[in-house]
């Protein structure tokens, strides 16, 4: 069973605080939504979860294993991935 734990996540870009004290837990086969206005930090949060960027502070655990310090490919191997609304990984390839 999947368990995702996000604890006291903060992310700053220079002097701009984008995420502040984000804490939540997802257990098992749950469907969750992440909604908010433009600039609310949704993409920043998903980038932290998949390892694309590192948090300023806080932790992310997947099945009780800390993953916020791992590179993206290791996070994916651990079982956490993402998809995009428009898939265009390679624009010039068919």
mmCIF file of C-alpha atoms in Angstrom:
data_model
loop_
_atom_site.group_PDB
_atom_site.id
_atom_site.type_symbol
_atom_site.label_atom_id
_atom_site.label_comp_id
_atom_site.label_asym_id
_atom_site.label_seq_id
_atom_site.Cartn_x
_atom_site.Cartn_y
_atom_site.Cartn_z
ATOM 1 C CA UNK A 1 0.000 0.000 0.000
ATOM 2 C CA UNK A 2 1.266 3.458 -0.908
ATOM 3 C CA UNK A 3 1.923 5.964 1.846
ATOM 4 C CA UNK A 4 3.028 9.501 1.004
ATOM 5 C CA UNK A 5 3.942 11.782 3.896
ATOM 6 C CA UNK A 6 4.810 15.470 3.461
ATOM 7 C CA UNK A 7 6.021 17.232 6.607
ATOM 8 C CA UNK A 8 6.527 20.969 7.153
ATOM 9 C CA UNK A 9 7.544 21.662 3.554
ATOM 10 C CA UNK A 10 8.911 25.118 2.733
ATOM 11 C CA UNK A 11 10.274 26.415 -0.568
ATOM 12 C CA UNK A 12 11.857 29.800 -1.160
ATOM 13 C CA UNK A 13 13.152 31.206 -4.427
ATOM 14 C CA UNK A 14 15.442 34.006 -3.326
ATOM 15 C CA UNK A 15 13.336 36.226 -1.083
ATOM 16 C CA UNK A 16 10.023 34.814 -2.343
ATOM 17 C CA UNK A 17 8.378 32.179 -0.147
ATOM 18 C CA UNK A 18 6.351 29.898 -2.420
ATOM 19 C CA UNK A 19 5.441 27.096 0.017
ATOM 20 C CA UNK A 20 4.987 27.497 3.759
ATOM 21 C CA UNK A 21 4.469 24.636 6.212
ATOM 22 C CA UNK A 22 2.802 22.219 3.775
ATOM 23 C CA UNK A 23 1.902 19.031 5.633
ATOM 24 C CA UNK A 24 -0.333 16.183 4.457
ATOM 25 C CA UNK A 25 -0.525 12.410 4.211
ATOM 26 C CA UNK A 26 -1.954 10.124 1.522
ATOM 27 C CA UNK A 27 -2.611 6.490 2.403
ATOM 28 C CA UNK A 28 -3.419 3.698 0.016
ATOM 29 C CA UNK A 29 -5.410 4.018 -3.148
ATOM 30 C CA UNK A 30 -6.775 7.533 -2.722
ATOM 31 C CA UNK A 31 -7.683 10.048 -5.369
ATOM 32 C CA UNK A 32 -6.711 13.551 -4.342
ATOM 33 C CA UNK A 33 -6.812 16.883 -6.093
ATOM 34 C CA UNK A 34 -4.466 19.819 -5.837
ATOM 35 C CA UNK A 35 -6.243 23.037 -6.753
ATOM 36 C CA UNK A 36 -5.441 26.696 -6.399
ATOM 37 C CA UNK A 37 -5.005 29.906 -8.356
ATOM 38 C CA UNK A 38 -2.096 30.648 -10.651
ATOM 39 C CA UNK A 39 1.035 31.144 -8.556
ATOM 40 C CA UNK A 40 -0.251 29.238 -5.509
ATOM 41 C CA UNK A 41 2.633 26.732 -5.550
ATOM 42 C CA UNK A 42 0.977 23.668 -7.120
ATOM 43 C CA UNK A 43 3.740 23.077 -9.658
ATOM 44 C CA UNK A 44 6.427 23.807 -7.084
ATOM 45 C CA UNK A 45 4.930 21.172 -4.789
ATOM 46 C CA UNK A 46 4.738 18.542 -7.537
ATOM 47 C CA UNK A 47 8.303 19.378 -8.602
ATOM 48 C CA UNK A 48 9.458 18.739 -5.024
ATOM 49 C CA UNK A 49 7.469 15.514 -4.789
ATOM 50 C CA UNK A 50 9.011 14.070 -7.955
ATOM 51 C CA UNK A 51 12.534 15.235 -7.082
ATOM 52 C CA UNK A 52 12.917 17.884 -9.793
ATOM 53 C CA UNK A 53 13.689 20.520 -7.143
ATOM 54 C CA UNK A 54 14.650 20.287 -3.482
ATOM 55 C CA UNK A 55 12.659 21.880 -0.658
ATOM 56 C CA UNK A 56 14.168 24.701 1.380
ATOM 57 C CA UNK A 57 13.174 22.667 4.432
ATOM 58 C CA UNK A 58 10.823 19.855 5.363
ATOM 59 C CA UNK A 59 10.657 16.200 4.371
ATOM 60 C CA UNK A 60 8.896 13.885 1.939
ATOM 61 C CA UNK A 61 8.529 10.181 2.734
ATOM 62 C CA UNK A 62 7.253 7.481 0.394
ATOM 63 C CA UNK A 63 6.431 4.224 2.167
ATOM 64 C CA UNK A 64 8.498 5.386 5.167
ATOM 65 C CA UNK A 65 11.581 6.064 2.998
ATOM 66 C CA UNK A 66 12.815 9.642 2.746
ATOM 67 C CA UNK A 67 12.752 10.690 -0.917
ATOM 68 C CA UNK A 68 13.148 14.499 -0.911
ATOM 69 C CA UNK A 69 16.946 14.087 -0.979
ATOM 70 C CA UNK A 70 16.922 11.682 -3.956
ATOM 71 C CA UNK A 71 17.341 12.524 -7.665
ATOM 72 C CA UNK A 72 14.175 12.261 -9.808
ATOM 73 C CA UNK A 73 15.007 8.852 -11.292
ATOM 74 C CA UNK A 74 15.373 7.364 -7.794
ATOM 75 C CA UNK A 75 12.063 8.900 -6.697
ATOM 76 C CA UNK A 76 10.428 7.298 -9.758
ATOM 77 C CA UNK A 77 12.045 3.945 -8.956
ATOM 78 C CA UNK A 78 10.682 4.239 -5.419
ATOM 79 C CA UNK A 79 7.200 4.470 -6.969
ATOM 80 C CA UNK A 80 6.343 8.160 -7.223
ATOM 81 C CA UNK A 81 5.886 9.631 -10.690
ATOM 82 C CA UNK A 82 3.822 12.222 -12.465
ATOM 83 C CA UNK A 83 2.241 12.947 -15.803
ATOM 84 C CA UNK A 84 1.626 16.236 -17.530
ATOM 85 C CA UNK A 85 -1.553 17.667 -19.012
ATOM 86 C CA UNK A 86 0.146 18.060 -22.400
ATOM 87 C CA UNK A 87 2.788 15.425 -23.097
ATOM 88 C CA UNK A 88 5.582 16.822 -25.276
ATOM 89 C CA UNK A 89 8.836 15.395 -23.980
ATOM 90 C CA UNK A 90 10.530 15.628 -27.382
ATOM 91 C CA UNK A 91 8.971 18.252 -29.638
ATOM 92 C CA UNK A 92 10.699 17.184 -32.857
ATOM 93 C CA UNK A 93 10.294 13.429 -32.535
ATOM 94 C CA UNK A 94 7.267 11.504 -33.768
#
